[in-house]
PDB file of C-alpha atoms in Angstrom:
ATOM      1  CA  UNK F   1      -3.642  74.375  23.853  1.00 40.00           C
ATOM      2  CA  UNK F   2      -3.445  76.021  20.635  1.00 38.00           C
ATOM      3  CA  UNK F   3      -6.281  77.545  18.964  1.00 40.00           C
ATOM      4  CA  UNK F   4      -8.707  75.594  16.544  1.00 46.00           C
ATOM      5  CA  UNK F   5     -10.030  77.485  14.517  1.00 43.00           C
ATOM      6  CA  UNK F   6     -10.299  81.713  14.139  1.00 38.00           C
ATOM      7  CA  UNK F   7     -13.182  83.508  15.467  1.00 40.00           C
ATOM      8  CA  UNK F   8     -14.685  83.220  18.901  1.00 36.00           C
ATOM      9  CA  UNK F   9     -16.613  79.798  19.990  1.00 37.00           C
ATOM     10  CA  UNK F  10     -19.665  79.297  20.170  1.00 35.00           C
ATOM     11  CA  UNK F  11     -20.231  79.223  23.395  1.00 35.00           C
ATOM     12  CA  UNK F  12     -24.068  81.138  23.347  1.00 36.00           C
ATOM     13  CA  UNK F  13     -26.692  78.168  24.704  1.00 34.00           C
ATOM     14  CA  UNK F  14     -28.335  76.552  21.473  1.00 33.00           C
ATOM     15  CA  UNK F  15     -31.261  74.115  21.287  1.00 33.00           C
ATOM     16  CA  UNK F  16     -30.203  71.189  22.631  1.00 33.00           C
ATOM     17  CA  UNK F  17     -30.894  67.898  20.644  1.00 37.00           C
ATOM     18  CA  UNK F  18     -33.423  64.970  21.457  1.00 40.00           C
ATOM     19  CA  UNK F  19     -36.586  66.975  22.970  1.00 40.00           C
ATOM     20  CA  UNK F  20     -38.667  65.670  25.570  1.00 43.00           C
ATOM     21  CA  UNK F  21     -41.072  64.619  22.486  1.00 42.00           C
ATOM     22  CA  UNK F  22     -38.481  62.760  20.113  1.00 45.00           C
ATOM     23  CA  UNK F  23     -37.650  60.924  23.781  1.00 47.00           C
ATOM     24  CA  UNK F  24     -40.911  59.976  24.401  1.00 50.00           C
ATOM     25  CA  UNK F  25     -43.027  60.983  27.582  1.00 56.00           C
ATOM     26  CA  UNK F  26     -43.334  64.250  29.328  1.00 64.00           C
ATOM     27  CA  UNK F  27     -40.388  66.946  29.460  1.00 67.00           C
ATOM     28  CA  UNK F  28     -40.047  66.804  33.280  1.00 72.00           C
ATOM     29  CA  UNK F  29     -39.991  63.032  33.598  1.00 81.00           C
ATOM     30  CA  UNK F  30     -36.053  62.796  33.338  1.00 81.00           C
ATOM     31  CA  UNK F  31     -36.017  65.534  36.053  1.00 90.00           C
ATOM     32  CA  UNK F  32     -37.170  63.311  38.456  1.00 92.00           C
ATOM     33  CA  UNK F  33     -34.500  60.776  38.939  1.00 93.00           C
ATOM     34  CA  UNK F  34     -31.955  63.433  39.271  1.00 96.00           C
ATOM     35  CA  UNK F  35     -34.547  65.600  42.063  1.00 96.00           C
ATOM     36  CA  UNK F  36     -33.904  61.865  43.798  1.00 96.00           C
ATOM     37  CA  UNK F  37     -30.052  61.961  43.378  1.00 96.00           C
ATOM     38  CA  UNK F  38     -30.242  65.303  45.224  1.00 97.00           C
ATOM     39  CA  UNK F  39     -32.654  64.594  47.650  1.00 97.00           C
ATOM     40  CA  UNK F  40     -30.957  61.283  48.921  1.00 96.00           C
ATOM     41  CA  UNK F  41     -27.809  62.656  49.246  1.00 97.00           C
ATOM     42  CA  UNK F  42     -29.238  65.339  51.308  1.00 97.00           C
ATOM     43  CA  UNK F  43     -30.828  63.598  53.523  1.00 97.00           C
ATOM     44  CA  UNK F  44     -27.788  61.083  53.938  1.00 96.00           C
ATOM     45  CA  UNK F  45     -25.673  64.018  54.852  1.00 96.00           C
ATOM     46  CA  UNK F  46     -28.127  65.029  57.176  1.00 96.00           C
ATOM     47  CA  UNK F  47     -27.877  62.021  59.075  1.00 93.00           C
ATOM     48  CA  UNK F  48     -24.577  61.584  59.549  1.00 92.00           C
ATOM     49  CA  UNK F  49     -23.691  61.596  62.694  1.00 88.00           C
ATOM     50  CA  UNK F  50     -19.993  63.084  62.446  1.00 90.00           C
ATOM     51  CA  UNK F  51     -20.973  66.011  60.472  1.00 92.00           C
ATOM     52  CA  UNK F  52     -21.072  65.741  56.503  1.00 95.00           C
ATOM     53  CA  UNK F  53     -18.259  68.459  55.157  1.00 95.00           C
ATOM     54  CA  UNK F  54     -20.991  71.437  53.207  1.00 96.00           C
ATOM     55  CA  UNK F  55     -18.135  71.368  50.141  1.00 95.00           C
ATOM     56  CA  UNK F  56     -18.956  67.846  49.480  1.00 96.00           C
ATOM     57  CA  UNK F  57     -22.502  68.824  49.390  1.00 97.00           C
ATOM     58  CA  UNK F  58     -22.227  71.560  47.572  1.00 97.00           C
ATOM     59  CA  UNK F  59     -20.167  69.589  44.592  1.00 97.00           C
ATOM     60  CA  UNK F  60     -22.706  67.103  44.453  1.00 98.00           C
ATOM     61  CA  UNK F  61     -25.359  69.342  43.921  1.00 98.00           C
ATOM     62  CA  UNK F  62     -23.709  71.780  41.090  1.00 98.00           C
ATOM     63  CA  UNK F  63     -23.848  68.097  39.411  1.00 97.00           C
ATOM     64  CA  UNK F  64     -27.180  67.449  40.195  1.00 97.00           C
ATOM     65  CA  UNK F  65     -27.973  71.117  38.704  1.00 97.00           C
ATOM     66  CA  UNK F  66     -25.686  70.675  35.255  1.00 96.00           C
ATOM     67  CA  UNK F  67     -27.747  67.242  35.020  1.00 96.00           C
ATOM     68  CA  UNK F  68     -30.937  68.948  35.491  1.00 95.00           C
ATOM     69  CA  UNK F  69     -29.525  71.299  32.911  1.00 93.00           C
ATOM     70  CA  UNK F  70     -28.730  68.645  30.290  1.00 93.00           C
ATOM     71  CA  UNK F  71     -31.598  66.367  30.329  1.00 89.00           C
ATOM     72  CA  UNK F  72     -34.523  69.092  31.505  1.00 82.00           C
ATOM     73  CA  UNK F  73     -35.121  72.525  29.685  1.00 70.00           C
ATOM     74  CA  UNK F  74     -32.448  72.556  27.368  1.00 68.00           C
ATOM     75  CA  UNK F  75     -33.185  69.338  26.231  1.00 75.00           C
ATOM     76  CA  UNK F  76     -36.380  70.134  24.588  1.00 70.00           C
ATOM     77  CA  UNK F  77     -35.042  71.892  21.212  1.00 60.00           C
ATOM     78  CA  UNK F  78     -34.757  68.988  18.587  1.00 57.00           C
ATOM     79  CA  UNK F  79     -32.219  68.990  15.306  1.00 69.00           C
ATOM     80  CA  UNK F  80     -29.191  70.857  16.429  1.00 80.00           C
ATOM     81  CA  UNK F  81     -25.821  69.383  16.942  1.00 88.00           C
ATOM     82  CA  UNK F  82     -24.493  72.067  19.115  1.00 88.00           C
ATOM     83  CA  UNK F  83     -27.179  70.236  21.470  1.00 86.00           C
ATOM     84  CA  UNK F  84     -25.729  66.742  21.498  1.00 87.00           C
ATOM     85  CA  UNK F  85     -22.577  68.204  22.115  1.00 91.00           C
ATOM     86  CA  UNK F  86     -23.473  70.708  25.150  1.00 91.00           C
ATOM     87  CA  UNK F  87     -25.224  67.649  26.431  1.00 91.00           C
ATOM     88  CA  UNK F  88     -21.989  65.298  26.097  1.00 93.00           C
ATOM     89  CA  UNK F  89     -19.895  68.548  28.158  1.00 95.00           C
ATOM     90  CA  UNK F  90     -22.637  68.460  30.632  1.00 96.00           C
ATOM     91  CA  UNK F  91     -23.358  64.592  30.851  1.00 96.00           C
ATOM     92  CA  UNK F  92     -20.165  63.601  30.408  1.00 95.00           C
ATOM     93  CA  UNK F  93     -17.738  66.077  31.742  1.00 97.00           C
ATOM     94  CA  UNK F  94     -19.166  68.894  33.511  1.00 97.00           C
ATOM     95  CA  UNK F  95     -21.426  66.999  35.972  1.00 97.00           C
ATOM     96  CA  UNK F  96     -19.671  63.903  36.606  1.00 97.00           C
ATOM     97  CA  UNK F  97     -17.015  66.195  38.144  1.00 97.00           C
ATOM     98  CA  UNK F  98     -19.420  67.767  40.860  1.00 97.00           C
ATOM     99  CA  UNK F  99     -20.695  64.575  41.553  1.00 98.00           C
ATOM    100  CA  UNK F 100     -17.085  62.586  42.193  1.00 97.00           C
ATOM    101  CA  UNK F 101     -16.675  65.596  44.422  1.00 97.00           C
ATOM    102  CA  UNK F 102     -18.973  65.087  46.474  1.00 97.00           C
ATOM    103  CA  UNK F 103     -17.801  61.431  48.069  1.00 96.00           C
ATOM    104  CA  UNK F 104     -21.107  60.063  47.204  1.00 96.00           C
ATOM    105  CA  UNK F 105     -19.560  56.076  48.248  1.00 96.00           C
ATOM    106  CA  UNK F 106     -17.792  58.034  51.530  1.00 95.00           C
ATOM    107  CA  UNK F 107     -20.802  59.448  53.009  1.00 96.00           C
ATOM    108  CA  UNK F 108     -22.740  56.000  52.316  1.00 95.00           C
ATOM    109  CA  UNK F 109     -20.139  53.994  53.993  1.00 94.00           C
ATOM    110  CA  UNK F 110     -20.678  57.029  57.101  1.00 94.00           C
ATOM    111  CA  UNK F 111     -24.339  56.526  57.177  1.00 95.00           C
ATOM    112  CA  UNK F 112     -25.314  52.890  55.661  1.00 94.00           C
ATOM    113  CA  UNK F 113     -25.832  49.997  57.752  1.00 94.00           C
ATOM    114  CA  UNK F 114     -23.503  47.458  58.115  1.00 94.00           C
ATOM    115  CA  UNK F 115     -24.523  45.063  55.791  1.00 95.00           C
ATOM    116  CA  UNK F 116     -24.486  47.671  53.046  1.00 94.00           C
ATOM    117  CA  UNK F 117     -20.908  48.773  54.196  1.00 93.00           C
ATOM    118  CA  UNK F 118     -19.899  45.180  53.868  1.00 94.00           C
ATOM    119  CA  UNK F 119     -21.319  44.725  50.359  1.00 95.00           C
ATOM    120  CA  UNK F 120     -19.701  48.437  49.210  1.00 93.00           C
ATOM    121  CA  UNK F 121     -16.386  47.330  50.425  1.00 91.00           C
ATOM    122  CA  UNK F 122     -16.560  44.262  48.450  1.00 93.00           C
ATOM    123  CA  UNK F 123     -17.906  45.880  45.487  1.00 92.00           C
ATOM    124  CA  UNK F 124     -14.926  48.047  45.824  1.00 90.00           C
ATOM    125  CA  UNK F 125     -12.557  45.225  45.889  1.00 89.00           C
ATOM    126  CA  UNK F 126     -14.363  43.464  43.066  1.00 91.00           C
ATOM    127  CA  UNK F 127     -11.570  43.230  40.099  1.00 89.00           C
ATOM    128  CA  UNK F 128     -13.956  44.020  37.489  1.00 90.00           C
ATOM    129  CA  UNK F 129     -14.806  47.413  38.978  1.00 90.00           C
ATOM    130  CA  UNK F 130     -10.572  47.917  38.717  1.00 88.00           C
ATOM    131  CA  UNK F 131     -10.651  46.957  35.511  1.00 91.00           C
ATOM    132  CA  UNK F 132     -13.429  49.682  34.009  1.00 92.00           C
ATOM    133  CA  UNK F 133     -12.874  51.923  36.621  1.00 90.00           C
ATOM    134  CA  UNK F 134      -8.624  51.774  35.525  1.00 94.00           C
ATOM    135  CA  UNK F 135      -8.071  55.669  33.833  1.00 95.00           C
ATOM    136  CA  UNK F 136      -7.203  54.179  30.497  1.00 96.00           C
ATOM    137  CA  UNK F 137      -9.968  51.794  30.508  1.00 95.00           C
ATOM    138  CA  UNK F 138     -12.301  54.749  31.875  1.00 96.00           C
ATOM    139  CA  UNK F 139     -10.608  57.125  29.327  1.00 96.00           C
ATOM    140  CA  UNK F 140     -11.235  55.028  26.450  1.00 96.00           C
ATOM    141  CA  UNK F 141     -14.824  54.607  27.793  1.00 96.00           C
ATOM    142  CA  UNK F 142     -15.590  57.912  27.744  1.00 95.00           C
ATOM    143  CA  UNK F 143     -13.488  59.655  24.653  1.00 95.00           C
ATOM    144  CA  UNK F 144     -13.923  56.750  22.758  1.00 94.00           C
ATOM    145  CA  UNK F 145     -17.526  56.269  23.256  1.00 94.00           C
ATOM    146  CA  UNK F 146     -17.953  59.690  21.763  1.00 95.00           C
ATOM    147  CA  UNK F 147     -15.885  59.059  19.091  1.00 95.00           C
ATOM    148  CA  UNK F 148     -18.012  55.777  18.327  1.00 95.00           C
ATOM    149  CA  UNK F 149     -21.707  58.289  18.484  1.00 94.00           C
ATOM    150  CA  UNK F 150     -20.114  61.151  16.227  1.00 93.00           C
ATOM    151  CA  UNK F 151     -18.062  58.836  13.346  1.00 94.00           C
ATOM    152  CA  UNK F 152     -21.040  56.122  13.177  1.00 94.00           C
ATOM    153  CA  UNK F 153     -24.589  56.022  12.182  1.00 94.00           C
ATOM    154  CA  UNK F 154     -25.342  56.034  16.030  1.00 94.00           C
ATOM    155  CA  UNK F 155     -25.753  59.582  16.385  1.00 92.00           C
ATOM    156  CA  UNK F 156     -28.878  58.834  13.886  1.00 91.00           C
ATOM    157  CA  UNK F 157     -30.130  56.028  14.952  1.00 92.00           C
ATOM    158  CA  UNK F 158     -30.473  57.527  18.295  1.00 89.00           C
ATOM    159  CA  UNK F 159     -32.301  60.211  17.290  1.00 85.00           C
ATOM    160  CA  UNK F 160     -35.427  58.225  16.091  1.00 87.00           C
ATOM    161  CA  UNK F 161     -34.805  55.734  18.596  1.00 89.00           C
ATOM    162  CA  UNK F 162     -35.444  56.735  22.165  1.00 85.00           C
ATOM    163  CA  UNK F 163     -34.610  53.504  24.000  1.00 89.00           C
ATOM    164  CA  UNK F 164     -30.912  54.143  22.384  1.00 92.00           C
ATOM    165  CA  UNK F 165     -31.230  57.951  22.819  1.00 88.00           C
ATOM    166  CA  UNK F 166     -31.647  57.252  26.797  1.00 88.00           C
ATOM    167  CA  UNK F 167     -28.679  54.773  26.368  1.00 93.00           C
ATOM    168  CA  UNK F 168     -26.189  57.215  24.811  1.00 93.00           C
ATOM    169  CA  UNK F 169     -26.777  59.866  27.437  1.00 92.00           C
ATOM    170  CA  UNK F 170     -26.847  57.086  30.246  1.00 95.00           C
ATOM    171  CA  UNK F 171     -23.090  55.916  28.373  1.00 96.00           C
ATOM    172  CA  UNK F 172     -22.016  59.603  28.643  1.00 96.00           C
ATOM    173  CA  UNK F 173     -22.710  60.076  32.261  1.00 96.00           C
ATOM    174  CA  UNK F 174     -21.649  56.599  33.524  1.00 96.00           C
ATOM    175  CA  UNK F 175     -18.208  56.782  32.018  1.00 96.00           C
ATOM    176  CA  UNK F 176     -17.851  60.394  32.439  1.00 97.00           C
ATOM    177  CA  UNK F 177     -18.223  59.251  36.435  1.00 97.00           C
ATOM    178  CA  UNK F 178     -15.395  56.489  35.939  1.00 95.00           C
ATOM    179  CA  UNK F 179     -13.162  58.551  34.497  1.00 97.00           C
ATOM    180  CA  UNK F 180     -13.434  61.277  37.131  1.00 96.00           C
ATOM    181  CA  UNK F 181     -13.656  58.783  39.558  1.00 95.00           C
ATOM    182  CA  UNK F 182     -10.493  57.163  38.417  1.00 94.00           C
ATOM    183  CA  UNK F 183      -8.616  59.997  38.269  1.00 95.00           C
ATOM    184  CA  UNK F 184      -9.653  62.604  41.431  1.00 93.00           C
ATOM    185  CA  UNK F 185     -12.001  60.934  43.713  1.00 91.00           C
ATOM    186  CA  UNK F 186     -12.051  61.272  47.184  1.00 92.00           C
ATOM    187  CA  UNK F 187     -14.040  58.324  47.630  1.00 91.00           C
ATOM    188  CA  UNK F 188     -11.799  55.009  48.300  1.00 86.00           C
ATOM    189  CA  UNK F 189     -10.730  53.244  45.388  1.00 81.00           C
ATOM    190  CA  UNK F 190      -8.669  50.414  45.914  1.00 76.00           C
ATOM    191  CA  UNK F 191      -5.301  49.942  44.180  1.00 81.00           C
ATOM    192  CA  UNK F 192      -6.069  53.327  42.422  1.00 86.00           C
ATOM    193  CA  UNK F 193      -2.774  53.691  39.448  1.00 90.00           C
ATOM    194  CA  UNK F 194      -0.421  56.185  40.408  1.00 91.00           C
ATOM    195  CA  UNK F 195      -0.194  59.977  40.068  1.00 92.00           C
ATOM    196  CA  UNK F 196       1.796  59.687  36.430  1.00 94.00           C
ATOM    197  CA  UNK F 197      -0.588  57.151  35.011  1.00 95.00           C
ATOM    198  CA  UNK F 198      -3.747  59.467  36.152  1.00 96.00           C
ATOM    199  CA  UNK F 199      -1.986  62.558  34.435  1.00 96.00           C
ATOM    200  CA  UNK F 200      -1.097  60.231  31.334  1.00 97.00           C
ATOM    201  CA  UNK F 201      -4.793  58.976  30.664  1.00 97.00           C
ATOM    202  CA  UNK F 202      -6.000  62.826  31.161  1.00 97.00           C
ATOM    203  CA  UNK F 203      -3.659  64.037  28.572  1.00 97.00           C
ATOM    204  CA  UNK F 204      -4.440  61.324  26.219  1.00 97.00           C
ATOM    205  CA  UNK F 205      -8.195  61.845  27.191  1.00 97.00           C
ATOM    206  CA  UNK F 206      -7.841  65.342  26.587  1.00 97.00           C
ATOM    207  CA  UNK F 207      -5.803  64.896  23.281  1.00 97.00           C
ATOM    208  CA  UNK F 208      -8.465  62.350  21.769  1.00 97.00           C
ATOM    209  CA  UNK F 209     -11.239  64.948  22.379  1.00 96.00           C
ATOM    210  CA  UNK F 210      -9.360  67.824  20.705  1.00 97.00           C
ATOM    211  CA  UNK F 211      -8.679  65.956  17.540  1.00 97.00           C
ATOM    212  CA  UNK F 212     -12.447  64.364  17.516  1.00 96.00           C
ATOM    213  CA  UNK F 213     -13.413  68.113  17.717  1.00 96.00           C
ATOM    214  CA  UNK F 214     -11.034  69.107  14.929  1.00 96.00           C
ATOM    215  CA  UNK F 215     -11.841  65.941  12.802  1.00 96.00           C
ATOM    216  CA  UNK F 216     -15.566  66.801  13.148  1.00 95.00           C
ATOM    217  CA  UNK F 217     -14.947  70.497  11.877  1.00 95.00           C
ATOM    218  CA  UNK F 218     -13.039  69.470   9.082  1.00 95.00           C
ATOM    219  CA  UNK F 219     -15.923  66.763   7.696  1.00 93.00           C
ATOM    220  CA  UNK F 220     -18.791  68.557   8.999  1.00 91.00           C
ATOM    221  CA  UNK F 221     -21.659  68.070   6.386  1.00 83.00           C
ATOM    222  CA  UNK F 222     -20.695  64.626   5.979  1.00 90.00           C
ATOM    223  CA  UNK F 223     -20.434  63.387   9.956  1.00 89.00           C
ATOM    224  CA  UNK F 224     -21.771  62.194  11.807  1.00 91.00           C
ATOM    225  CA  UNK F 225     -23.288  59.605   8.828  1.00 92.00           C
ATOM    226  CA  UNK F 226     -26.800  58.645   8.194  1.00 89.00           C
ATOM    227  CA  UNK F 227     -28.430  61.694   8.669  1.00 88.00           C
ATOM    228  CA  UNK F 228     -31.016  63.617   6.335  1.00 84.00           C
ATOM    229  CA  UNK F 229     -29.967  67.250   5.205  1.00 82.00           C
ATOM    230  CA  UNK F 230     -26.998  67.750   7.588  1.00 85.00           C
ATOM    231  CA  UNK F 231     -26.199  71.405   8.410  1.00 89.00           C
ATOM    232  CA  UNK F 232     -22.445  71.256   7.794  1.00 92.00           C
ATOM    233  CA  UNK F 233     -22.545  75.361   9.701  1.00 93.00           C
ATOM    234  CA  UNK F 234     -24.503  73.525  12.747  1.00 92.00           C
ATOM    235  CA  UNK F 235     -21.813  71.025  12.978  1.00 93.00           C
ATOM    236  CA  UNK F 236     -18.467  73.339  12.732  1.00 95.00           C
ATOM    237  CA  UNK F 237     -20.109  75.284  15.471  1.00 94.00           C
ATOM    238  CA  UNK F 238     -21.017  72.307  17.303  1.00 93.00           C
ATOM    239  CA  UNK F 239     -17.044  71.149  17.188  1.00 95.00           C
ATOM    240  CA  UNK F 240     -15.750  74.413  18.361  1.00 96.00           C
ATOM    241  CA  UNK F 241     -18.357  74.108  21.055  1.00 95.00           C
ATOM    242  CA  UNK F 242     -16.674  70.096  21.899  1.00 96.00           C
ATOM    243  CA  UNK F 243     -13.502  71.763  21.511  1.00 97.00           C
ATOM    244  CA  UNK F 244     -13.007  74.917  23.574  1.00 97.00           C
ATOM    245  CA  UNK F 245     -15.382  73.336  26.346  1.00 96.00           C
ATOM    246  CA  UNK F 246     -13.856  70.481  26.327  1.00 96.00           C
ATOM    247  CA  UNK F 247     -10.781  72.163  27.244  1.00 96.00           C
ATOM    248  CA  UNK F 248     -12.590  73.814  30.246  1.00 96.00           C
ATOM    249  CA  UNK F 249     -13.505  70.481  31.748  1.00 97.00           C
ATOM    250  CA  UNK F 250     -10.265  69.044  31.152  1.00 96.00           C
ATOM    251  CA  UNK F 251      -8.789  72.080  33.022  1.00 97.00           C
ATOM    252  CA  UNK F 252     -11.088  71.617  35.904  1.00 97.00           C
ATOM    253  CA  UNK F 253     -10.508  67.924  36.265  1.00 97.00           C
ATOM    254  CA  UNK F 254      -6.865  68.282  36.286  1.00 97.00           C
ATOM    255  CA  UNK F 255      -7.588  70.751  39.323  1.00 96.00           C
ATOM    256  CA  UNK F 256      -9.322  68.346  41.183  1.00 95.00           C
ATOM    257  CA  UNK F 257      -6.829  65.493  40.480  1.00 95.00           C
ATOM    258  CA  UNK F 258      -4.011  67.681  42.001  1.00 94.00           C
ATOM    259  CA  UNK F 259      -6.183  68.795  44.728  1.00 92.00           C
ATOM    260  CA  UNK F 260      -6.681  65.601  45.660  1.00 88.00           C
ATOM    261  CA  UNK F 261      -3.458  64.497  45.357  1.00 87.00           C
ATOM    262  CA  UNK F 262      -1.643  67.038  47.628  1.00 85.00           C
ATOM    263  CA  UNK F 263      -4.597  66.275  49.908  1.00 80.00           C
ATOM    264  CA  UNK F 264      -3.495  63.162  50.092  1.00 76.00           C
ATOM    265  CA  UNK F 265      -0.112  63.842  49.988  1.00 65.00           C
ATOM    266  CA  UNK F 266       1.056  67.138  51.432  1.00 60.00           C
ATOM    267  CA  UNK F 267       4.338  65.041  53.045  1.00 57.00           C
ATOM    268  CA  UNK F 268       5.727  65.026  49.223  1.00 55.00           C
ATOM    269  CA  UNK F 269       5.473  68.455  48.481  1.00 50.00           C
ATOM    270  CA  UNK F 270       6.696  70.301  51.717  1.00 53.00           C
ATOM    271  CA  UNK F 271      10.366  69.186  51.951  1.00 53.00           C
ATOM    272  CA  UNK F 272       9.708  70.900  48.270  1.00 40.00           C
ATOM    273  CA  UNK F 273       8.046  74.265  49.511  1.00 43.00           C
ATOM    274  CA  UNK F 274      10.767  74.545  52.444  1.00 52.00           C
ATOM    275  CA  UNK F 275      13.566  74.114  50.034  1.00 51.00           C
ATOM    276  CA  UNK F 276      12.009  77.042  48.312  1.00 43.00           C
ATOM    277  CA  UNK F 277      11.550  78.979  51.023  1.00 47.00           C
ATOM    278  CA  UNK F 278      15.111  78.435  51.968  1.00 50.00           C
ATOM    279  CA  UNK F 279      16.325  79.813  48.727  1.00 47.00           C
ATOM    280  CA  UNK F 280      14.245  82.951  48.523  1.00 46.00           C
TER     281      UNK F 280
END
């Protein structure tokens, strides 16, 4: 991708926006949902009776630990932008990955009873869940919704409200999970678009959040609007931060989607490899 903007990004750790205080309630409190993510998974994979695969495990909790990350200590630095935006990478990129990884709905269907199978498998086939959990719908979801935070008054309304503050990080990781989801998850996904269209919504994903990031540079001072003595240097840093990490999640993502892919289908790439092989 070509370069932004000259200099190196800022990719040192800066306070991170909406502190355990502006939030409301003690700093540790949004630990403890994720400490349950990671504990019930563990234990699920513990009692599965086929053997859980340790990879899975160990993707699910590297998310767990970038969601710790993003809503725990670094979270507790008010008034910087360069927070929001680590804690959009984190929320809504980074940690969503691990988590997709790790077959959450796979090792439930292993373990569950069968009542809760049943109800999974028709959540699964549900058509609204296809139609938000589509990777354009899911792409839109999650680019977009940044898009609607950083160019409206959002941004400051959720930072002196903390009922929305909660909502915009919830937003972040919930469609960060669809669109990972949508596009590399091992878990089943019924009448899940085809290779191209997965590769189409990730470049157009990917494209949206590079010009957001460039967009944001270029009217820093006066976006996001509604806020009281902006720090137009704050926010140029905090775009090169959305823009050279988002290109590191992007890379990672497309990884996992061709991972999965070949895993899926290694028939439709050896005739491919043999041919080479012939040839050399």
């Amino acid at each position: 991708m070509t370069v932004l903007l000259p200099g190196p990004p800022a990719w040192s750790v800066a306070p991170f926006a909406h502190g355990g205080d502006a939030a409301g309630g003690p700093a540790w409190l949004p630990l403890f949902p994720v400490a349950l993510l990671a504990g019930g998974y563990l234990l699920a994979a513990v009692r599965d009776p086929r053997g859980w695969d340790h990879r899975r495990t160990a993707a699910w909790l590297v998310g767990c630990a970038m969601l710790a990350v993003a809503v725990g200590p670094l979270a507790q630095f008010p008034d910087d932008p360069r927070g929001h935006v680590a804690q959009h990478l984190l929320l809504g990129m980074l940690a969503p990955l691990g988590l997709v990884l790790g077959a959450p709905v796979t090792l439930l269907l292993r373990v569950a009873p069968t009542p809760v199978r049943r109800t999974v498998g028709r959540l699964l086939r549900a058509r609204p869940l296809h139609l938000i959990a589509h990777p354009v719908t899911a792409a839109l979801l999650s680019t977009g919704g940044l898009a609607l935070v950083l160019l409206t008054p959002l941004y400051a309304a959720a930072e002196r409200q903390p009922v929305l503050h909660h909502a915009v990080h919830l937003h972040y990781l919930a469609a960060g999970y669809l669109f990972a989801w949508s596009l590399a998850g091992p878990d089943p996904a019924p009448r899940r678009p085809g290779l191209a269209v997965r590769v189409g919504a990730l470049l157009g994903a990917a494209a949206g959040h590079a010009v957001l990031a460039k967009y944001l540079y270029a009217r820093a001072g006066i976006l996001p609007p509604g806020l009281d003595n902006p720090d137009p240097a704050a926010f140029r840093a905090a775009a090169q931060l959305m823009y050279y990490g988002g290109d590191l999640a992007e890379l990672l993502l497309a990884t996992a989607l061709f991972a999965t892919w070949y895993h899926r289908h290694p028939h439709r790439l050896r005739p491919l490899a043999k041919r080479f092989a012939g040839s050399s």
